[in-house]
PDB file of C-alpha atoms in Angstrom:
ATOM      1  CA  MET A 257     -14.029  -9.548  -5.960  1.00 29.00           C
ATOM      2  CA  SER A 258     -16.930  -7.395  -4.934  1.00 27.00           C
ATOM      3  CA  LEU A 259     -16.232  -4.574  -7.384  1.00 27.00           C
ATOM      4  CA  PHE A 260     -16.469  -6.942 -10.315  1.00 30.00           C
ATOM      5  CA  GLY A 261     -19.186  -9.218  -8.977  1.00 33.00           C
ATOM      6  CA  LEU A 262     -21.787 -10.198 -11.539  1.00 33.00           C
ATOM      7  CA  GLY A 263     -25.363 -10.849 -10.576  1.00 33.00           C
ATOM      8  CA  SER A 264     -26.266 -14.438  -9.758  1.00 31.00           C
ATOM      9  CA  ARG A 265     -28.003 -14.712 -13.117  1.00 31.00           C
ATOM     10  CA  ASN A 266     -24.625 -14.539 -14.836  1.00 37.00           C
ATOM     11  CA  GLN A 267     -22.465 -16.481 -12.421  1.00 38.00           C
ATOM     12  CA  LYS A 268     -21.535 -18.932 -15.129  1.00 43.00           C
ATOM     13  CA  THR A 269     -17.786 -19.314 -15.221  1.00 43.00           C
ATOM     14  CA  PHE A 270     -15.975 -20.871 -18.110  1.00 50.00           C
ATOM     15  CA  ARG A 271     -13.955 -22.989 -15.646  1.00 55.00           C
ATOM     16  CA  PRO A 272     -13.277 -23.021 -11.892  1.00 57.00           C
ATOM     17  CA  LYS A 273     -11.870 -19.810 -10.453  1.00 57.00           C
ATOM     18  CA  LYS A 274      -8.167 -19.869  -9.670  1.00 59.00           C
ATOM     19  CA  SER A 275      -6.806 -18.824  -6.278  1.00 61.00           C
ATOM     20  CA  ALA A 276      -3.966 -16.357  -5.841  1.00 56.00           C
ATOM     21  CA  PRO A 277      -0.498 -17.900  -5.459  1.00 56.00           C
ATOM     22  CA  SER A 278      -0.091 -18.951  -1.845  1.00 51.00           C
ATOM     23  CA  GLY A 279       3.671 -18.600  -1.851  1.00 50.00           C
ATOM     24  CA  SER A 280       5.353 -15.610  -0.251  1.00 47.00           C
ATOM     25  CA  LYS A 281       2.862 -12.740  -0.049  1.00 48.00           C
ATOM     26  CA  GLY A 282       0.177 -13.988  -2.421  1.00 55.00           C
ATOM     27  CA  ALA A 283      -2.747 -13.773   0.008  1.00 59.00           C
ATOM     28  CA  GLN A 284      -1.529 -10.470   1.442  1.00 57.00           C
ATOM     29  CA  LEU A 285      -1.200  -8.925  -2.019  1.00 53.00           C
ATOM     30  CA  GLN A 286      -4.636 -10.219  -2.994  1.00 56.00           C
ATOM     31  CA  LYS A 287      -6.071  -8.388   0.016  1.00 60.00           C
ATOM     32  CA  HIS A 288      -4.279  -5.241  -1.130  1.00 50.00           C
ATOM     33  CA  ILE A 289      -5.823  -5.591  -4.598  1.00 54.00           C
ATOM     34  CA  ASP A 290      -9.299  -6.043  -3.137  1.00 55.00           C
ATOM     35  CA  ALA A 291      -8.857  -3.066  -0.805  1.00 54.00           C
ATOM     36  CA  THR A 292      -7.570  -0.687  -3.492  1.00 49.00           C
ATOM     37  CA  LEU A 293     -10.203  -1.797  -6.000  1.00 50.00           C
ATOM     38  CA  GLY A 294     -12.820  -1.162  -3.342  1.00 48.00           C
ATOM     39  CA  SER A 295     -11.681   2.462  -3.263  1.00 47.00           C
ATOM     40  CA  GLY A 296     -12.766   2.758  -6.905  1.00 62.00           C
ATOM     41  CA  ASN A 297      -9.444   4.253  -8.061  1.00 82.00           C
ATOM     42  CA  LEU A 298      -8.143   1.848 -10.690  1.00 87.00           C
ATOM     43  CA  ARG A 299      -5.013   3.881 -11.387  1.00 89.00           C
ATOM     44  CA  ASP A 300      -3.928   3.440  -7.785  1.00 87.00           C
ATOM     45  CA  ALA A 301      -5.024  -0.189  -7.734  1.00 88.00           C
ATOM     46  CA  VAL A 302      -2.564  -1.222 -10.457  1.00 93.00           C
ATOM     47  CA  LYS A 303       0.541   0.371  -8.944  1.00 93.00           C
ATOM     48  CA  LEU A 304       3.164  -1.785  -7.269  1.00 94.00           C
ATOM     49  CA  PRO A 305       2.690  -1.432  -3.494  1.00 90.00           C
ATOM     50  CA  PRO A 306       5.715   0.160  -1.792  1.00 90.00           C
ATOM     51  CA  GLY A 307       8.357  -2.371  -0.827  1.00 89.00           C
ATOM     52  CA  GLU A 308       6.733  -5.278  -2.657  1.00 87.00           C
ATOM     53  CA  ASP A 309       8.388  -7.577  -5.187  1.00 90.00           C
ATOM     54  CA  ILE A 310       7.283  -6.862  -8.743  1.00 94.00           C
ATOM     55  CA  ASN A 311       7.176 -10.549  -9.715  1.00 94.00           C
ATOM     56  CA  GLU A 312       4.887 -11.314  -6.761  1.00 91.00           C
ATOM     57  CA  TRP A 313       2.646  -8.448  -7.869  1.00 93.00           C
ATOM     58  CA  LEU A 314       2.585  -9.624 -11.478  1.00 96.00           C
ATOM     59  CA  ALA A 315       1.812 -13.192 -10.381  1.00 94.00           C
ATOM     60  CA  VAL A 316      -1.149 -12.316  -8.157  1.00 92.00           C
ATOM     61  CA  ASN A 317      -2.607  -9.970 -10.759  1.00 94.00           C
ATOM     62  CA  THR A 318      -2.156 -12.514 -13.552  1.00 96.00           C
ATOM     63  CA  VAL A 319      -4.400 -14.915 -11.624  1.00 94.00           C
ATOM     64  CA  ASP A 320      -6.855 -12.099 -10.937  1.00 93.00           C
ATOM     65  CA  PHE A 321      -7.148 -11.040 -14.591  1.00 96.00           C
ATOM     66  CA  PHE A 322      -7.409 -14.671 -15.701  1.00 96.00           C
ATOM     67  CA  ASN A 323     -10.412 -15.031 -13.376  1.00 94.00           C
ATOM     68  CA  GLN A 324     -12.006 -11.817 -14.648  1.00 93.00           C
ATOM     69  CA  VAL A 325     -11.796 -12.874 -18.304  1.00 95.00           C
ATOM     70  CA  ASN A 326     -12.965 -16.341 -17.344  1.00 93.00           C
ATOM     71  CA  ILE A 327     -16.124 -14.933 -15.753  1.00 91.00           C
ATOM     72  CA  LEU A 328     -16.766 -12.478 -18.584  1.00 92.00           C
ATOM     73  CA  PHE A 329     -16.475 -15.106 -21.284  1.00 94.00           C
ATOM     74  CA  GLY A 330     -18.623 -17.421 -19.204  1.00 92.00           C
ATOM     75  CA  THR A 331     -21.556 -15.041 -19.708  1.00 90.00           C
ATOM     76  CA  LEU A 332     -21.182 -15.416 -23.482  1.00 93.00           C
ATOM     77  CA  THR A 333     -20.648 -19.131 -24.006  1.00 92.00           C
ATOM     78  CA  GLU A 334     -24.172 -19.670 -25.343  1.00 92.00           C
ATOM     79  CA  PHE A 335     -23.717 -16.817 -27.849  1.00 94.00           C
ATOM     80  CA  CYS A 336     -20.064 -17.231 -28.809  1.00 97.00           C
ATOM     81  CA  THR A 337     -20.338 -20.557 -30.617  1.00 97.00           C
ATOM     82  CA  ALA A 338     -18.470 -22.232 -33.452  1.00 97.00           C
ATOM     83  CA  ASN A 339     -21.394 -21.390 -35.738  1.00 97.00           C
ATOM     84  CA  ASN A 340     -21.595 -17.722 -34.743  1.00 97.00           C
ATOM     85  CA  CYS A 341     -17.827 -17.200 -34.471  1.00 98.00           C
ATOM     86  CA  PRO A 342     -16.099 -19.716 -36.781  1.00 98.00           C
ATOM     87  CA  THR A 343     -12.791 -17.835 -36.462  1.00 98.00           C
ATOM     88  CA  MET A 344     -11.180 -15.912 -33.596  1.00 98.00           C
ATOM     89  CA  THR A 345     -11.394 -12.342 -34.853  1.00 98.00           C
ATOM     90  CA  ALA A 346     -11.402  -8.780 -33.567  1.00 97.00           C
ATOM     91  CA  GLY A 347     -13.224  -7.012 -36.369  1.00 95.00           C
ATOM     92  CA  PRO A 348     -12.600  -7.580 -40.088  1.00 95.00           C
ATOM     93  CA  LYS A 349      -8.869  -6.788 -40.002  1.00 96.00           C
ATOM     94  CA  TYR A 350      -7.642  -9.029 -37.202  1.00 97.00           C
ATOM     95  CA  GLU A 351      -7.716 -12.813 -36.937  1.00 98.00           C
ATOM     96  CA  TYR A 352      -5.941 -14.800 -34.245  1.00 98.00           C
ATOM     97  CA  ARG A 353      -4.690 -18.343 -34.776  1.00 97.00           C
ATOM     98  CA  TRP A 354      -3.726 -20.698 -31.988  1.00 98.00           C
ATOM     99  CA  ALA A 355      -0.357 -22.250 -31.207  1.00 96.00           C
ATOM    100  CA  ASP A 356       1.135 -23.124 -27.838  1.00 93.00           C
ATOM    101  CA  GLY A 357       4.567 -24.156 -29.073  1.00 90.00           C
ATOM    102  CA  VAL A 358       4.203 -27.598 -27.501  1.00 91.00           C
ATOM    103  CA  THR A 359       1.212 -29.645 -28.628  1.00 92.00           C
ATOM    104  CA  ILE A 360       0.310 -27.222 -31.416  1.00 94.00           C
ATOM    105  CA  LYS A 361       3.476 -25.746 -32.870  1.00 94.00           C
ATOM    106  CA  LYS A 362       2.129 -24.341 -36.127  1.00 95.00           C
ATOM    107  CA  PRO A 363      -0.656 -21.728 -35.724  1.00 96.00           C
ATOM    108  CA  ILE A 364      -4.048 -23.162 -36.636  1.00 97.00           C
ATOM    109  CA  GLU A 365      -7.350 -21.513 -37.459  1.00 97.00           C
ATOM    110  CA  VAL A 366      -9.990 -22.343 -34.862  1.00 98.00           C
ATOM    111  CA  SER A 367     -13.360 -20.972 -33.812  1.00 98.00           C
ATOM    112  CA  ALA A 368     -13.464 -18.242 -31.184  1.00 98.00           C
ATOM    113  CA  PRO A 369     -14.775 -20.511 -28.412  1.00 97.00           C
ATOM    114  CA  LYS A 370     -12.139 -23.138 -29.256  1.00 97.00           C
ATOM    115  CA  TYR A 371      -9.419 -20.481 -29.174  1.00 97.00           C
ATOM    116  CA  VAL A 372     -10.564 -19.340 -25.733  1.00 97.00           C
ATOM    117  CA  GLU A 373     -10.721 -22.960 -24.551  1.00 96.00           C
ATOM    118  CA  TYR A 374      -7.160 -23.565 -25.743  1.00 97.00           C
ATOM    119  CA  LEU A 375      -6.075 -20.292 -24.170  1.00 97.00           C
ATOM    120  CA  MET A 376      -7.610 -20.945 -20.766  1.00 96.00           C
ATOM    121  CA  ASP A 377      -6.150 -24.462 -20.712  1.00 95.00           C
ATOM    122  CA  TRP A 378      -2.732 -23.077 -21.608  1.00 97.00           C
ATOM    123  CA  ILE A 379      -2.875 -20.315 -18.975  1.00 97.00           C
ATOM    124  CA  GLU A 380      -3.966 -22.808 -16.301  1.00 95.00           C
ATOM    125  CA  THR A 381      -0.982 -24.977 -17.196  1.00 95.00           C
ATOM    126  CA  GLN A 382       1.330 -21.990 -16.680  1.00 96.00           C
ATOM    127  CA  LEU A 383      -0.339 -20.976 -13.398  1.00 95.00           C
ATOM    128  CA  ASP A 384      -0.137 -24.544 -12.052  1.00 94.00           C
ATOM    129  CA  ASP A 385       3.543 -24.926 -12.967  1.00 95.00           C
ATOM    130  CA  GLU A 386       5.468 -24.111  -9.786  1.00 93.00           C
ATOM    131  CA  THR A 387       8.666 -23.542 -11.750  1.00 95.00           C
ATOM    132  CA  ILE A 388       6.889 -20.567 -13.384  1.00 96.00           C
ATOM    133  CA  PHE A 389       4.446 -19.426 -10.678  1.00 95.00           C
ATOM    134  CA  PRO A 390       6.100 -20.509  -7.393  1.00 92.00           C
ATOM    135  CA  GLN A 391       3.765 -21.509  -4.578  1.00 85.00           C
ATOM    136  CA  LYS A 392       6.335 -21.998  -1.830  1.00 80.00           C
ATOM    137  CA  LEU A 393       7.615 -19.211   0.371  1.00 71.00           C
ATOM    138  CA  GLY A 394      10.867 -17.787  -0.969  1.00 75.00           C
ATOM    139  CA  ALA A 395      10.932 -19.899  -4.130  1.00 85.00           C
ATOM    140  CA  PRO A 396      12.527 -17.931  -6.991  1.00 92.00           C
ATOM    141  CA  PHE A 397      10.730 -16.829 -10.113  1.00 95.00           C
ATOM    142  CA  PRO A 398      12.262 -18.020 -13.403  1.00 96.00           C
ATOM    143  CA  ALA A 399      14.373 -15.694 -15.532  1.00 96.00           C
ATOM    144  CA  ASN A 400      11.709 -15.711 -18.271  1.00 97.00           C
ATOM    145  CA  PHE A 401       8.827 -15.006 -15.868  1.00 97.00           C
ATOM    146  CA  ARG A 402       8.013 -11.572 -17.294  1.00 97.00           C
ATOM    147  CA  ASP A 403       7.997 -12.989 -20.835  1.00 97.00           C
ATOM    148  CA  VAL A 404       5.460 -15.644 -19.798  1.00 97.00           C
ATOM    149  CA  VAL A 405       3.300 -12.995 -18.130  1.00 98.00           C
ATOM    150  CA  LYS A 406       3.458 -10.791 -21.232  1.00 98.00           C
ATOM    151  CA  THR A 407       2.301 -13.673 -23.426  1.00 97.00           C
ATOM    152  CA  ILE A 408      -0.589 -14.404 -21.053  1.00 98.00           C
ATOM    153  CA  PHE A 409      -1.732 -10.780 -21.082  1.00 98.00           C
ATOM    154  CA  LYS A 410      -1.340 -10.456 -24.850  1.00 98.00           C
ATOM    155  CA  ARG A 411      -3.605 -13.451 -25.343  1.00 98.00           C
ATOM    156  CA  LEU A 412      -6.131 -12.366 -22.693  1.00 98.00           C
ATOM    157  CA  PHE A 413      -6.363  -9.044 -24.512  1.00 98.00           C
ATOM    158  CA  ARG A 414      -7.486 -10.912 -27.624  1.00 98.00           C
ATOM    159  CA  VAL A 415     -10.517 -12.220 -25.735  1.00 98.00           C
ATOM    160  CA  TYR A 416     -11.470  -8.666 -24.790  1.00 97.00           C
ATOM    161  CA  ALA A 417     -10.945  -7.512 -28.387  1.00 97.00           C
ATOM    162  CA  HIS A 418     -13.179 -10.313 -29.658  1.00 98.00           C
ATOM    163  CA  ILE A 419     -15.889  -9.523 -27.113  1.00 96.00           C
ATOM    164  CA  TYR A 420     -15.929  -5.820 -28.012  1.00 96.00           C
ATOM    165  CA  HIS A 421     -16.056  -6.453 -31.761  1.00 96.00           C
ATOM    166  CA  SER A 422     -18.373  -9.467 -31.869  1.00 97.00           C
ATOM    167  CA  HIS A 423     -20.486  -9.472 -28.718  1.00 96.00           C
ATOM    168  CA  PHE A 424     -20.758  -5.955 -27.335  1.00 95.00           C
ATOM    169  CA  GLN A 425     -24.428  -5.606 -28.279  1.00 94.00           C
ATOM    170  CA  LYS A 426     -25.174  -8.847 -26.456  1.00 93.00           C
ATOM    171  CA  ILE A 427     -23.281  -7.527 -23.425  1.00 93.00           C
ATOM    172  CA  VAL A 428     -25.432  -4.385 -23.594  1.00 93.00           C
ATOM    173  CA  SER A 429     -28.622  -6.459 -23.797  1.00 93.00           C
ATOM    174  CA  LEU A 430     -27.471  -8.332 -20.682  1.00 90.00           C
ATOM    175  CA  LYS A 431     -26.868  -4.946 -19.013  1.00 91.00           C
ATOM    176  CA  GLU A 432     -23.268  -5.933 -18.306  1.00 90.00           C
ATOM    177  CA  GLU A 433     -21.486  -3.254 -20.347  1.00 90.00           C
ATOM    178  CA  ALA A 434     -20.469  -1.276 -17.241  1.00 90.00           C
ATOM    179  CA  HIS A 435     -18.903  -4.418 -15.796  1.00 90.00           C
ATOM    180  CA  LEU A 436     -17.098  -5.198 -19.058  1.00 92.00           C
ATOM    181  CA  ASN A 437     -15.804  -1.639 -19.388  1.00 92.00           C
ATOM    182  CA  THR A 438     -14.565  -1.528 -15.786  1.00 91.00           C
ATOM    183  CA  CYS A 439     -12.775  -4.870 -16.154  1.00 93.00           C
ATOM    184  CA  PHE A 440     -11.173  -3.768 -19.410  1.00 95.00           C
ATOM    185  CA  LYS A 441     -10.132  -0.407 -17.978  1.00 94.00           C
ATOM    186  CA  HIS A 442      -8.464  -2.197 -15.044  1.00 94.00           C
ATOM    187  CA  PHE A 443      -6.763  -4.593 -17.492  1.00 97.00           C
ATOM    188  CA  VAL A 444      -5.485  -1.800 -19.757  1.00 96.00           C
ATOM    189  CA  LEU A 445      -4.182   0.333 -16.891  1.00 96.00           C
ATOM    190  CA  PHE A 446      -2.308  -2.630 -15.436  1.00 97.00           C
ATOM    191  CA  THR A 447      -0.745  -3.677 -18.734  1.00 97.00           C
ATOM    192  CA  TRP A 448       0.197  -0.063 -19.460  1.00 96.00           C
ATOM    193  CA  GLU A 449       1.735   0.425 -16.005  1.00 96.00           C
ATOM    194  CA  PHE A 450       4.065  -2.541 -16.487  1.00 97.00           C
ATOM    195  CA  CYS A 451       4.500  -2.439 -20.308  1.00 97.00           C
ATOM    196  CA  LEU A 452       3.046  -5.912 -20.771  1.00 98.00           C
ATOM    197  CA  ILE A 453       1.509  -5.559 -24.251  1.00 97.00           C
ATOM    198  CA  GLU A 454       3.101  -4.039 -27.347  1.00 96.00           C
ATOM    199  CA  LYS A 455       1.155  -1.078 -28.693  1.00 93.00           C
ATOM    200  CA  ALA A 456       0.646  -2.764 -32.072  1.00 95.00           C
ATOM    201  CA  GLU A 457      -1.248  -5.595 -30.361  1.00 97.00           C
ATOM    202  CA  LEU A 458      -3.784  -3.086 -29.031  1.00 96.00           C
ATOM    203  CA  ALA A 459      -4.765  -1.876 -32.505  1.00 96.00           C
ATOM    204  CA  PRO A 460      -8.165  -3.664 -32.705  1.00 97.00           C
ATOM    205  CA  VAL A 461      -9.540  -1.412 -29.944  1.00 96.00           C
ATOM    206  CA  GLN A 462      -6.941   1.348 -30.087  1.00 95.00           C
ATOM    207  CA  ASP A 463      -9.401   4.236 -29.656  1.00 94.00           C
ATOM    208  CA  LEU A 464     -10.877   2.643 -26.546  1.00 94.00           C
ATOM    209  CA  VAL A 465      -7.430   1.939 -25.108  1.00 94.00           C
ATOM    210  CA  GLU A 466      -6.264   5.498 -25.721  1.00 93.00           C
ATOM    211  CA  SER A 467      -9.381   6.939 -24.098  1.00 92.00           C
ATOM    212  CA  ILE A 468      -8.636   4.848 -20.989  1.00 91.00           C
ATOM    213  CA  ILE A 469      -4.961   5.800 -20.798  1.00 90.00           C
ATOM    214  CA  GLN A 470      -5.510   9.497 -21.435  1.00 84.00           C
ATOM    215  CA  PHE A 471      -8.526   9.935 -19.190  1.00 60.00           C
TER     216      PHE A 471
END
């Protein structure tokens, strides 16, 4: 999207960009997102468009935020390494361990880049599963759809928290802090609008989150 476009120097994505769900109104809703983001008003951009289905809106935005985090982390892959970040942390008080409940059932300690790799693989699996993210017109969303979305957003937040605590100075040196802050503001406003992340999960960057919500 144009508002969040990085310069060509940093167009290094962690993995291929995902497209919005094609089912139902996916493309139409994506155009609405692009148009409202272009207006520069993020608070308006996150609101459910009148008459639209909330699950459709959550689905399209989940893909969008996945792509944003994907691009952001892609700018840091040469700095966020297993040597530099041997554990997935957000400051000294918070460490995240990985489990997907399927192939890795017991949470394991992994490096930050490995955690993000596991996470992106797991999210792609969810996005590609048509029983969770329907692609066909009129196909129903599953009963647990919102729970899946909440887990995706909770885990994407951890990537932001890690970036702010471990790599913000590098982001500043790359002159990408405005981009990072805008992406995170958009992310926070969306999750707050639809109650997607428990407040306790936001603790690693609580002051920043509160400044966004109260602004």
